[in-house]
Short mmCIF file of C-alpha atoms and ligand atoms in Angstrom, two decimals:
data_model
loop_
_atom_site.label_atom_id
_atom_site.label_comp_id
_atom_site.label_asym_id
_atom_site.label_seq_id
_atom_site.Cartn_x
_atom_site.Cartn_y
_atom_site.Cartn_z
CA MET P 1 66.41 31.42 -8.46
CA LYS P 2 63.99 32.45 -5.73
CA GLN P 3 61.39 33.27 -8.42
CA ILE P 4 61.77 29.81 -10.01
CA LEU P 5 61.45 28.10 -6.64
CA LYS P 6 58.30 30.11 -5.92
CA LEU P 7 56.86 29.10 -9.29
CA ILE P 8 57.59 25.44 -8.62
CA VAL P 9 55.86 25.63 -5.25
CA VAL P 10 52.82 27.37 -6.74
CA LEU P 11 52.63 24.86 -9.59
CA PHE P 12 52.94 21.93 -7.19
CA PHE P 13 50.21 23.35 -5.03
CA ALA P 14 47.93 23.92 -8.02
CA ILE P 15 48.45 20.37 -9.31
CA SER P 16 47.83 18.79 -5.92
CA CYS P 17 44.65 20.85 -5.49
CA GLN P 18 43.43 19.78 -8.90
CA SER P 19 44.02 16.12 -8.20
CA LYS P 20 42.28 16.45 -4.84
CA LYS P 21 39.33 18.00 -6.63
CA GLU P 22 39.23 15.09 -9.02
CA THR P 23 39.30 12.53 -6.26
CA LYS P 24 36.45 14.41 -4.64
CA LYS P 25 34.54 14.39 -7.92
CA ASP P 26 35.21 10.67 -8.29
CA SER P 27 33.91 9.95 -4.84
CA ILE P 28 30.77 12.01 -5.46
CA ALA P 29 30.21 10.09 -8.69
CA GLN P 30 30.70 6.85 -6.83
CA GLN P 31 28.39 7.98 -4.09
CA GLU P 32 25.80 8.83 -6.69
CA ILE P 33 25.93 5.30 -8.03
CA VAL P 34 25.66 3.86 -4.55
CA THR P 35 22.87 6.16 -3.45
CA LYS P 36 20.68 5.39 -6.46
CA PRO P 37 19.43 2.02 -5.31
CA ASN P 38 16.69 0.19 -7.07
CA VAL P 39 13.49 0.65 -5.13
CA VAL P 40 10.88 -2.05 -4.65
CA VAL P 41 7.66 -1.49 -2.74
CA ILE P 42 6.01 -4.78 -1.82
CA TYR P 43 2.46 -3.84 -0.95
CA MET P 44 0.01 -6.30 0.56
CA ASP P 45 -3.77 -6.00 0.53
CA ASP P 46 -5.54 -6.19 3.93
CA LEU P 47 -2.59 -7.82 5.72
CA GLY P 48 -2.87 -7.13 9.44
CA TYR P 49 -0.08 -5.99 11.76
CA GLY P 50 -0.29 -9.35 13.50
CA ASP P 51 -0.46 -11.50 10.36
CA VAL P 52 3.31 -11.83 10.05
CA GLY P 53 5.84 -13.71 12.13
CA PHE P 54 8.12 -10.69 12.51
CA ASN P 55 5.35 -8.92 14.41
CA GLY P 56 4.74 -11.87 16.66
CA ALA P 57 2.40 -14.19 14.75
CA ASN P 58 3.24 -17.75 15.70
CA THR P 59 0.26 -19.71 14.50
CA ILE P 60 0.84 -18.62 10.92
CA GLN P 61 4.21 -19.12 9.25
CA THR P 62 5.75 -16.36 7.13
CA PRO P 63 9.44 -17.39 7.09
CA ASN P 64 10.42 -15.60 3.89
CA ILE P 65 8.90 -12.27 4.85
CA ASP P 66 10.31 -12.67 8.38
CA LYS P 67 13.84 -13.30 7.09
CA LEU P 68 13.75 -10.10 5.08
CA ALA P 69 12.21 -8.16 7.97
CA ASN P 70 14.75 -9.48 10.43
CA GLU P 71 17.59 -8.46 8.13
CA GLY P 72 15.92 -5.07 7.72
CA LEU P 73 14.43 -2.40 9.93
CA VAL P 74 11.01 -3.19 11.39
CA PHE P 75 8.73 -0.30 12.31
CA THR P 76 6.37 -0.68 15.23
CA ASN P 77 4.64 2.60 14.38
CA GLY P 78 4.29 2.15 10.63
CA TYR P 79 1.10 3.54 9.15
CA ALA P 80 -0.98 3.22 6.03
CA SER P 81 -2.59 6.58 5.21
CA SER P 82 -6.09 5.15 5.43
CA ALA P 83 -8.01 2.12 6.65
CA THR P 84 -9.09 1.23 3.13
CA CYS P 85 -7.36 0.54 -0.13
CA THR P 86 -7.94 3.34 -2.65
CA PRO P 87 -7.11 6.21 -0.27
CA SER P 88 -4.00 4.45 1.01
CA ARG P 89 -2.74 3.74 -2.50
CA TYR P 90 -3.55 7.28 -3.52
CA ALA P 91 -1.42 8.67 -0.68
CA LEU P 92 1.40 6.21 -1.32
CA LEU P 93 1.68 7.24 -4.96
CA THR P 94 0.95 10.98 -4.70
CA GLY P 95 2.23 11.88 -1.23
CA LYS P 96 -1.06 13.67 -0.67
CA TYR P 97 -3.41 13.17 2.26
CA PRO P 98 -6.32 11.13 0.89
CA TRP P 99 -8.93 13.24 2.72
CA LYS P 100 -7.87 16.15 0.52
CA GLU P 101 -9.12 14.28 -2.54
CA LYS P 102 -12.83 13.59 -2.39
CA GLU P 103 -12.63 10.80 -5.00
CA ALA P 104 -10.13 8.87 -2.90
CA LYS P 105 -12.60 6.33 -1.53
CA ILE P 106 -13.19 2.65 -2.35
CA LEU P 107 -13.77 2.75 -6.11
CA PRO P 108 -15.87 0.56 -8.38
CA GLY P 109 -14.06 -1.17 -11.26
CA THR P 110 -15.44 1.39 -13.72
CA ALA P 111 -14.21 4.51 -11.89
CA SER P 112 -12.15 7.13 -13.70
CA LEU P 113 -8.52 7.66 -12.80
CA ILE P 114 -8.37 9.78 -9.64
CA ILE P 115 -4.72 10.85 -9.94
CA SER P 116 -4.37 13.82 -12.22
CA PRO P 117 -1.76 13.38 -14.95
CA GLU P 118 -0.45 16.79 -13.82
CA GLN P 119 0.14 15.64 -10.25
CA GLN P 120 3.60 14.74 -9.02
CA THR P 121 3.82 11.07 -8.10
CA LEU P 122 6.32 8.68 -6.57
CA PRO P 123 7.04 6.92 -9.88
CA LYS P 124 7.26 10.23 -11.76
CA MET P 125 9.72 11.62 -9.25
CA LEU P 126 11.92 8.55 -9.68
CA LYS P 127 11.53 8.60 -13.45
CA GLN P 128 12.72 12.21 -13.49
CA GLN P 129 15.83 10.96 -11.68
CA GLY P 130 16.63 8.36 -14.32
CA TYR P 131 14.71 5.40 -12.97
CA HIS P 132 12.73 2.93 -15.03
CA THR P 133 9.37 2.50 -13.31
CA GLY P 134 6.93 -0.40 -13.26
CA ILE P 135 3.82 -1.59 -11.47
CA VAL P 136 2.66 -5.18 -11.17
CA GLY P 137 -0.56 -6.11 -9.34
CA LYS P 138 -3.49 -4.27 -7.86
CA TRP P 139 -4.23 -0.73 -9.05
CA HIS P 140 -7.62 0.41 -7.68
CA LEU P 141 -7.13 4.10 -8.49
CA GLY P 142 -9.49 4.25 -11.44
CA LEU P 143 -8.83 4.05 -15.16
CA GLY P 144 -9.78 6.24 -18.10
CA ALA P 145 -11.79 9.43 -18.00
CA GLY P 146 -15.32 8.06 -17.79
CA ASN P 147 -17.21 5.33 -19.66
CA VAL P 148 -14.24 3.10 -20.29
CA ASP P 149 -14.48 0.85 -23.32
CA TRP P 150 -12.49 -2.19 -22.20
CA ASN P 151 -12.13 -3.31 -25.82
CA GLN P 152 -10.04 -0.27 -26.71
CA HIS P 153 -6.81 1.06 -25.27
CA VAL P 154 -7.66 2.17 -21.71
CA SER P 155 -6.16 5.53 -20.80
CA PRO P 156 -5.25 7.48 -18.74
CA GLY P 157 -3.98 4.95 -16.22
CA PRO P 158 -0.71 4.06 -14.50
CA ASN P 159 1.31 4.74 -17.66
CA GLU P 160 0.08 8.34 -17.68
CA VAL P 161 0.97 9.07 -14.04
CA GLY P 162 4.56 7.91 -13.97
CA PHE P 163 4.85 4.21 -14.72
CA ASP P 164 6.85 3.20 -17.79
CA GLU P 165 5.23 -0.23 -17.63
CA SER P 166 2.11 -1.57 -16.01
CA TYR P 167 0.60 -5.02 -15.56
CA ILE P 168 -2.41 -4.67 -13.33
CA MET P 169 -5.88 -5.62 -12.28
CA ALA P 170 -8.16 -2.60 -12.50
CA ALA P 171 -9.68 -2.62 -9.03
CA THR P 172 -9.89 -5.58 -6.65
CA GLN P 173 -10.08 -9.34 -6.99
CA ASP P 174 -13.75 -9.22 -6.03
CA ARG P 175 -14.69 -6.54 -8.58
CA VAL P 176 -15.21 -6.78 -12.31
CA PRO P 177 -13.62 -6.56 -14.82
CA THR P 178 -11.72 -9.71 -13.84
CA VAL P 179 -9.00 -9.32 -16.44
CA TYR P 180 -5.34 -8.31 -16.52
CA ILE P 181 -4.44 -5.04 -18.19
CA LYS P 182 -1.01 -4.56 -19.70
CA ASN P 183 0.01 -0.98 -20.49
CA GLY P 184 -3.64 -0.05 -20.96
CA ASP P 185 -4.74 -3.07 -23.01
CA VAL P 186 -6.76 -6.01 -21.74
CA VAL P 187 -4.58 -9.13 -22.01
CA ASN P 188 -5.90 -11.97 -24.26
CA LEU P 189 -8.85 -9.95 -25.45
CA ASP P 190 -10.79 -11.65 -28.23
CA PRO P 191 -12.35 -8.99 -30.48
CA ASN P 192 -15.16 -11.46 -31.23
CA ASP P 193 -16.07 -11.64 -27.56
CA PRO P 194 -16.09 -8.03 -26.40
CA ILE P 195 -16.13 -7.12 -22.72
CA GLU P 196 -19.00 -5.17 -21.20
CA VAL P 197 -18.96 -3.95 -17.62
CA SER P 198 -21.62 -2.23 -15.54
CA TYR P 199 -22.03 -1.41 -11.88
CA LYS P 200 -25.70 -0.52 -12.38
CA GLU P 201 -27.46 -3.44 -13.97
CA ASN P 202 -26.98 -6.97 -15.16
CA PHE P 203 -26.61 -7.92 -18.79
CA LYS P 204 -29.56 -9.89 -20.07
CA GLY P 205 -29.35 -13.63 -19.48
CA GLN P 206 -26.19 -13.50 -17.35
CA PRO P 207 -26.27 -15.53 -14.12
CA THR P 208 -25.70 -13.77 -10.82
CA GLY P 209 -24.68 -14.83 -7.34
CA LYS P 210 -28.04 -13.75 -6.06
CA GLU P 211 -30.15 -15.71 -8.54
CA ASN P 212 -27.95 -18.70 -9.27
CA PRO P 213 -26.49 -20.06 -6.03
CA GLU P 214 -26.18 -23.47 -7.70
CA LEU P 215 -23.36 -22.13 -9.89
CA LEU P 216 -21.18 -20.99 -7.00
CA LYS P 217 -18.03 -22.59 -5.67
CA MET P 218 -17.71 -19.81 -3.07
CA LYS P 219 -20.76 -18.41 -1.29
CA TRP P 220 -21.34 -14.74 -0.64
CA HIS P 221 -22.12 -13.46 2.81
CA HIS P 222 -22.85 -9.78 2.09
CA GLY P 223 -22.52 -7.83 -1.15
CA HIS P 224 -20.66 -9.87 -3.81
CA ASN P 225 -23.81 -11.24 -5.41
CA SER P 226 -23.57 -9.87 -8.95
CA SER P 227 -21.77 -11.57 -11.88
CA ILE P 228 -20.36 -15.04 -11.34
CA ILE P 229 -16.84 -15.49 -12.62
CA ASN P 230 -14.95 -18.76 -12.17
CA GLY P 231 -17.74 -19.84 -9.80
CA ILE P 232 -17.13 -16.81 -7.57
CA PRO P 233 -19.80 -14.13 -7.27
CA ARG P 234 -18.37 -10.60 -7.67
CA ILE P 235 -19.17 -6.94 -7.19
CA GLY P 236 -20.45 -5.54 -10.50
CA PHE P 237 -21.69 -7.05 -13.73
CA MET P 238 -19.57 -8.27 -16.60
CA LYS P 239 -20.27 -9.96 -19.90
CA GLY P 240 -17.93 -11.41 -22.53
CA GLY P 241 -14.14 -11.51 -22.46
CA GLU P 242 -14.07 -15.26 -21.70
CA LYS P 243 -10.47 -15.78 -22.84
CA ALA P 244 -9.28 -12.69 -21.03
CA LYS P 245 -10.63 -13.65 -17.60
CA TRP P 246 -8.02 -14.38 -14.99
CA VAL P 247 -7.88 -17.66 -13.10
CA ASP P 248 -8.09 -16.61 -9.46
CA GLU P 249 -5.98 -19.50 -8.15
CA ASP P 250 -3.18 -18.61 -10.61
CA MET P 251 -3.14 -14.90 -9.86
CA ALA P 252 -0.28 -14.96 -7.35
CA ASP P 253 1.96 -16.99 -9.68
CA HIS P 254 0.92 -14.82 -12.60
CA PHE P 255 1.85 -11.54 -10.96
CA LEU P 256 5.05 -13.09 -9.57
CA ALA P 257 6.17 -14.07 -13.08
CA LYS P 258 5.50 -10.51 -14.27
CA ALA P 259 7.43 -9.00 -11.35
CA GLN P 260 10.37 -11.37 -11.91
CA ASP P 261 10.35 -10.61 -15.61
CA TYR P 262 10.36 -6.89 -14.87
CA VAL P 263 13.48 -7.23 -12.69
CA LYS P 264 15.27 -9.32 -15.33
CA ARG P 265 14.57 -6.78 -18.04
CA HIS P 266 15.52 -3.70 -16.06
CA LYS P 267 18.32 -4.84 -13.78
CA GLU P 268 20.91 -2.79 -15.68
CA GLN P 269 19.47 0.60 -14.75
CA PRO P 270 18.03 1.91 -11.54
CA PHE P 271 14.45 0.69 -11.42
CA PHE P 272 11.40 1.20 -9.27
CA LEU P 273 8.92 -1.64 -8.99
CA TYR P 274 5.63 -1.23 -7.19
CA TYR P 275 4.62 -4.83 -6.59
CA ALA P 276 1.07 -4.79 -5.24
CA LEU P 277 0.04 -8.31 -4.25
CA GLN P 278 -3.64 -9.20 -3.92
CA GLN P 279 -3.48 -11.25 -0.71
CA PRO P 280 -5.17 -11.67 1.72
CA HIS P 281 -8.05 -9.61 0.25
CA VAL P 282 -11.22 -11.48 -0.70
CA PRO P 283 -11.96 -13.69 -2.55
CA ARG P 284 -9.19 -15.76 -0.99
CA THR P 285 -8.19 -18.26 -3.61
CA PRO P 286 -4.90 -19.99 -2.82
CA HIS P 287 -3.27 -22.06 -5.52
CA SER P 288 -3.80 -25.80 -4.85
CA ARG P 289 -0.16 -26.01 -3.65
CA PHE P 290 -1.16 -23.93 -0.63
CA VAL P 291 -4.62 -25.23 0.14
CA GLY P 292 -4.74 -26.44 3.74
CA LYS P 293 -1.19 -25.28 4.47
CA SER P 294 -2.08 -22.85 7.25
CA GLY P 295 -4.79 -24.87 8.98
CA MET P 296 -6.76 -21.62 9.05
CA GLY P 297 -8.68 -21.93 5.84
CA PRO P 298 -8.21 -19.77 2.75
CA ARG P 299 -7.27 -16.55 4.59
CA GLY P 300 -4.30 -18.22 6.26
CA ASP P 301 -3.46 -20.20 3.13
CA VAL P 302 -3.16 -17.09 0.94
CA ILE P 303 -0.87 -15.49 3.52
CA VAL P 304 1.34 -18.59 3.35
CA GLU P 305 1.12 -18.34 -0.44
CA ALA P 306 2.10 -14.64 -0.38
CA ASP P 307 5.04 -15.46 1.85
CA TRP P 308 6.27 -18.04 -0.66
CA ILE P 309 5.79 -15.53 -3.45
CA VAL P 310 7.88 -12.91 -1.64
CA GLY P 311 10.59 -15.52 -1.10
CA GLU P 312 10.67 -16.38 -4.81
CA PHE P 313 10.76 -12.72 -5.76
CA ILE P 314 13.72 -12.07 -3.44
CA LYS P 315 15.50 -15.09 -4.94
CA THR P 316 15.13 -13.42 -8.33
CA LEU P 317 16.65 -10.16 -7.07
CA GLU P 318 19.51 -12.21 -5.67
CA LYS P 319 20.02 -14.31 -8.79
CA GLU P 320 19.99 -11.27 -11.03
CA GLY P 321 22.64 -9.69 -8.81
CA VAL P 322 20.61 -6.69 -7.70
CA LEU P 323 19.58 -7.55 -4.14
CA GLU P 324 22.63 -5.71 -2.75
CA ASN P 325 21.59 -2.43 -4.28
CA THR P 326 17.84 -2.61 -3.82
CA LEU P 327 15.93 -0.77 -1.16
CA ILE P 328 12.81 -2.73 -0.31
CA VAL P 329 9.82 -1.32 1.53
CA PHE P 330 7.25 -3.86 2.69
CA SER P 331 3.82 -2.83 3.93
CA SER P 332 0.06 -3.27 3.63
CA ASP P 333 -2.68 -0.91 2.40
CA ASN P 334 -4.90 -1.30 5.47
CA GLY P 335 -5.55 -3.51 8.45
CA PRO P 336 -7.16 -6.92 8.63
CA VAL P 337 -10.72 -8.11 8.15
CA LEU P 338 -11.96 -11.66 8.53
CA ASN P 339 -15.38 -11.91 6.93
CA ASP P 340 -15.27 -9.34 4.14
CA GLY P 341 -18.23 -10.71 2.21
CA TYR P 342 -17.72 -14.42 1.51
CA TYR P 343 -18.16 -17.55 3.58
CA ASP P 344 -14.54 -18.69 3.62
CA ASP P 345 -13.99 -19.92 7.19
CA ALA P 346 -11.81 -16.92 8.06
CA VAL P 347 -13.68 -16.50 11.34
CA GLU P 348 -14.35 -20.15 12.06
CA LYS P 349 -10.78 -21.37 11.55
CA LEU P 350 -8.94 -18.45 13.10
CA GLY P 351 -8.01 -20.35 16.26
CA ASN P 352 -5.56 -18.38 18.41
CA HIS P 353 -4.28 -16.23 15.57
CA ASP P 354 -4.73 -12.48 16.12
CA PRO P 355 -4.38 -10.50 12.88
CA LYS P 356 -4.87 -7.29 14.87
CA ALA P 357 -2.02 -8.05 17.26
CA GLY P 358 -4.00 -6.69 20.18
CA PHE P 359 -4.95 -3.42 18.52
CA ARG P 360 -8.60 -2.37 18.37
CA GLY P 361 -10.73 -2.18 15.21
CA GLY P 362 -9.63 -3.48 11.82
CA LYS P 363 -10.02 -2.59 8.17
CA TYR P 364 -12.46 0.39 7.80
CA SER P 365 -11.63 1.59 11.33
CA LEU P 366 -10.10 4.73 12.85
CA PHE P 367 -8.92 2.52 15.68
CA GLU P 368 -5.35 1.40 15.38
CA ALA P 369 -5.86 -1.96 13.67
CA GLY P 370 -7.21 -0.08 10.66
CA VAL P 371 -4.05 1.81 9.85
CA ARG P 372 -1.17 0.39 11.90
CA VAL P 373 0.29 -2.08 9.46
CA PRO P 374 3.30 -4.33 8.96
CA PHE P 375 6.11 -2.07 7.78
CA PHE P 376 9.80 -2.64 7.22
CA THR P 377 12.66 -1.35 5.11
CA TYR P 378 15.48 -3.54 3.84
CA TRP P 379 18.69 -2.52 2.13
CA LYS P 380 21.48 -5.00 2.41
CA GLY P 381 24.64 -3.49 3.83
CA LYS P 382 23.02 -0.06 4.19
CA ILE P 383 20.19 -0.43 6.66
CA LYS P 384 21.25 -2.01 9.93
CA PRO P 385 18.87 -4.72 11.09
CA GLY P 386 16.76 -3.60 14.00
CA VAL P 387 13.46 -2.31 15.28
CA SER P 388 12.37 1.33 15.21
CA ASP P 389 9.57 3.07 17.07
CA ALA P 390 9.65 6.10 14.78
CA LEU P 391 6.28 7.22 13.46
CA VAL P 392 6.40 6.52 9.71
CA CYS P 393 3.70 6.66 7.08
CA GLN P 394 3.49 5.38 3.51
CA MET P 395 2.48 8.87 2.35
CA ASP P 396 6.05 10.00 3.11
CA LEU P 397 7.75 7.53 0.79
CA ALA P 398 7.91 9.79 -2.27
CA THR P 399 9.44 12.69 -0.34
CA SER P 400 11.78 10.46 1.65
CA LEU P 401 12.97 8.47 -1.35
CA SER P 402 13.76 11.68 -3.19
CA ALA P 403 16.12 12.53 -0.31
CA ILE P 404 17.62 9.03 -0.27
CA ILE P 405 18.49 9.18 -3.96
CA GLY P 406 20.11 12.58 -3.54
CA ASN P 407 17.54 14.93 -5.02
CA PRO P 408 15.44 16.05 -2.06
CA THR P 409 12.06 17.47 -2.93
CA THR P 410 8.76 17.63 -1.10
CA VAL P 411 5.97 15.66 -2.73
CA ALA P 412 2.62 17.09 -1.58
CA ASP P 413 2.03 16.41 2.14
CA GLY P 414 4.94 14.01 2.45
CA GLU P 415 7.63 14.60 5.04
CA ASP P 416 11.26 13.68 4.72
CA ILE P 417 11.57 10.80 7.16
CA SER P 418 14.47 9.24 5.24
CA ASN P 419 16.69 9.15 8.33
CA ALA P 420 14.08 7.11 10.16
CA LEU P 421 13.54 4.81 7.18
CA LEU P 422 17.29 4.19 6.92
CA GLY P 423 17.62 3.64 10.65
CA GLU P 424 19.86 6.69 11.12
CA SER P 425 17.40 8.33 13.47
CA ASN P 426 14.63 7.17 15.75
CA THR P 427 12.52 10.22 14.93
CA GLY P 428 9.96 10.10 12.19
CA ARG P 429 6.85 12.23 11.86
CA GLU P 430 5.73 14.30 14.78
CA LYS P 431 2.08 13.86 13.89
CA LEU P 432 -0.16 12.22 11.34
CA ILE P 433 -3.80 12.51 10.33
CA ILE P 434 -5.26 9.08 9.73
CA GLU P 435 -8.39 8.37 7.72
CA ALA P 436 -11.15 5.78 7.54
CA ASN P 437 -14.03 6.16 5.12
CA THR P 438 -13.69 9.98 5.10
CA ARG P 439 -13.52 10.30 8.89
CA THR P 440 -10.20 11.49 10.30
CA ALA P 441 -8.25 11.39 13.55
CA LEU P 442 -4.88 12.57 14.81
CA ARG P 443 -1.90 10.57 15.98
CA LYS P 444 0.67 12.72 17.75
CA GLY P 445 3.38 11.42 20.03
CA ASP P 446 1.97 8.48 21.92
CA TRP P 447 -1.56 9.83 21.65
CA LEU P 448 -4.54 9.35 19.40
CA PHE P 449 -7.40 11.83 19.24
CA ILE P 450 -10.63 10.93 17.49
CA PRO P 451 -13.07 13.84 17.24
CA PRO P 452 -16.76 13.22 17.97
CA TYR P 453 -18.80 11.57 15.25
CA PRO P 454 -22.25 11.92 16.83
CA GLY P 455 -24.96 9.67 15.55
CA MET P 456 -22.65 7.81 13.23
CA VAL P 457 -22.39 4.05 12.90
CA LYS P 458 -20.09 2.61 15.53
CA GLU P 459 -19.71 -0.82 14.09
CA TYR P 460 -19.94 -2.37 10.65
CA GLU P 461 -21.97 -5.36 11.65
CA ASN P 462 -21.37 -7.44 8.53
CA VAL P 463 -17.64 -7.42 9.02
CA ASN P 464 -17.92 -7.29 12.80
CA ILE P 465 -15.53 -4.36 13.15
CA GLU P 466 -15.76 -1.28 15.37
CA VAL P 467 -15.08 1.62 13.08
CA GLY P 468 -13.95 4.10 15.75
CA SER P 469 -16.84 6.55 15.72
CA ASP P 470 -18.35 7.75 18.99
CA ASP P 471 -20.68 10.57 20.02
CA VAL P 472 -17.95 12.07 22.17
CA ALA P 473 -14.28 12.87 21.63
CA GLN P 474 -11.86 9.99 22.22
CA LEU P 475 -8.33 10.22 23.53
CA TYR P 476 -6.05 7.23 23.92
CA ASN P 477 -2.52 6.78 25.13
CA LEU P 478 -1.34 4.20 22.64
CA LYS P 479 1.84 3.42 24.48
CA LYS P 480 0.06 2.44 27.68
CA ASP P 481 -3.19 1.27 26.15
CA LYS P 482 -2.54 -0.59 22.92
CA GLY P 483 -6.08 -1.97 22.83
CA GLN P 484 -7.61 1.52 23.15
CA GLN P 485 -9.81 0.55 26.05
CA GLN P 486 -9.53 3.72 28.13
CA ASN P 487 -10.89 6.93 26.73
CA LEU P 488 -8.94 9.61 28.64
CA ALA P 489 -10.76 12.58 27.10
CA ALA P 490 -12.63 13.39 30.31
CA SER P 491 -9.81 12.68 32.74
CA ASN P 492 -7.02 14.45 30.84
CA PRO P 493 -8.50 17.76 29.61
CA LYS P 494 -5.06 19.29 29.13
CA LYS P 495 -3.97 16.61 26.68
CA LEU P 496 -7.37 16.68 25.05
CA ALA P 497 -7.12 20.43 24.43
CA GLU P 498 -3.62 20.05 23.01
CA MET P 499 -4.61 17.24 20.68
CA GLN P 500 -7.78 18.97 19.62
CA ALA P 501 -5.86 22.14 18.77
CA ALA P 502 -3.35 20.13 16.74
CA PHE P 503 -6.19 18.35 14.95
CA ILE P 504 -7.95 21.64 14.13
CA ALA P 505 -4.66 23.09 12.87
CA GLU P 506 -4.60 20.36 10.22
CA ARG P 507 -8.26 19.76 9.54
CA GLY P 508 -10.01 22.97 10.51
CA GLU P 509 -12.97 23.20 12.83
CA ASN P 510 -15.36 21.83 10.22
CA TYR P 511 -13.78 18.42 10.08
CA PHE P 512 -16.84 16.53 8.89
CA GLU P 513 -19.87 17.60 6.93
CA GLY P 514 -23.05 17.70 8.97
CA ILE P 515 -21.25 17.62 12.31
CA GLU P 516 -20.95 20.60 14.63
CA PRO P 517 -17.61 22.38 14.29
CA LEU P 518 -14.99 21.56 16.92
CA VAL P 519 -14.54 24.39 19.36
CA LEU P 520 -11.27 24.93 21.16
CA HIS P 521 -11.58 24.75 24.95
C1 NG6 B 1 -16.18 -3.24 0.17
C2 NG6 B 1 -16.45 -4.71 -0.11
C3 NG6 B 1 -15.26 -5.50 0.41
C4 NG6 B 1 -13.98 -5.00 -0.21
C5 NG6 B 1 -13.85 -3.52 0.03
C6 NG6 B 1 -12.66 -2.92 -0.64
C7 NG6 B 1 -18.86 -5.26 -0.05
C8 NG6 B 1 -20.01 -5.59 0.82
N1 NG6 B 1 -17.68 -5.12 0.57
O1 NG6 B 1 -17.22 -2.47 -0.32
O2 NG6 B 1 -15.45 -6.85 0.15
O3 NG6 B 1 -13.98 -5.26 -1.58
O4 NG6 B 1 -14.99 -2.84 -0.45
O5 NG6 B 1 -11.52 -3.37 -0.05
O6 NG6 B 1 -18.98 -5.12 -1.24
S1 NG6 B 1 -10.21 -2.58 -0.28
O7 NG6 B 1 -9.19 -3.28 0.46
O8 NG6 B 1 -9.96 -2.59 -1.69
O9 NG6 B 1 -10.45 -1.24 0.25
CA1 CA B 2 -7.03 -3.32 1.10
#
């Protein structure tokens, strides 16, 4: 009898353990579903920290972006990896510091792909975890492997470095070729009107901005005087491809439709969409619906346009029933610039608006306005609305997202700052090397250290931006001195030595070719 009782007890125990195990398994499975959110990166081009309402802009209205930001987590120390486009995008997609890749600088439209198909990338990492991956919008990381024939399939490109689908412009809105490229093929290409592109010389008989000002609807201020397309003079020369040329004023709507279509087609599985808008980069060409809407000329109008676009895109996520399970990251590739090569009233009609939000510098600059960008995360029901001071950088997204979706891995130089991005911690990176046109500096704690750049240009006069170079070392306390007006290098030698040592630890003493090595004091 005793034996039988014992057996019953043992059996009961075994069964209850088993069922507990199953419930545990079930909850892990459920957790897995919940923790594999769709991921959308909304990436602006040249949008300044102060260009959005959620960061204090009140002369320009961005209600749709603000709503999302206010329901998400806004970062006051959110960084692009560089003060220009290509390096920032390179770091975002590869997790690698852009100064480690010598090709990661502003590229012409004919440049070869600078991401190696062997490299790990953000989209590849997500693809390996069962995601469908897509890019819509600006690429600017090169295409092909030299001498691209735009009339053939163009490869390698986004589809070879992790994107299942791509619908892109090759470089920038101001660079040729001015065509859309879908999965490596120029859209609407007419074989009887082949496309030719050169960054060296014009094609015989083709008008240029320099020689034919009478054909221009937008005037160039500096650069931008090569081929004329849609009345706008561009960087680089292009011939043919009439039917394939984009209409600048329709670009925002065009990319929006592609992004919406992507969501509709892939809503059933976890997806990653990298939606890289073109605003407010030059040439600023708002659709007629937005002309005059900001009172600030085209630069303001395209920001208002972009805000509407973001609103429409969010409506699509909502309508398709995926907004609840989508983690959105919103940011910009670099800081603001007003006159970036065209006469478009950006300076004249600025009024009281401050795209830099009180920071110093701008696009191209090592000063804060170059790299401190609008940055927020949004995940309905998961990320508590709020504001975070954690130091976060776009370069960390690949590594951090891998942790968020439950398969933590380090992608190149990325750090796992997932807790900061989700609002579970107020600690992000401890330090970050920032970059501007191959020069670098160190942000650590509240401090910024810029090593000496003797004899180098201090200001890009055309764009009227201080680029952050000086003959001597610079040290700023960013918490106390947002505008970087007081160089404390001389008065705080202890901090200077600490920052310099930390900079050398990352960059080495020979931080810039042709400049004396940094020596530790
Ligand atoms: C500069 C262009 C500028 C812009 C920039 C790239 C001239 C004079 N200036 O060389 O207009 O196109 O490159 O911007 O050509 S970015 O946001 O893609 O880095
Ligand atoms: Ca840019």
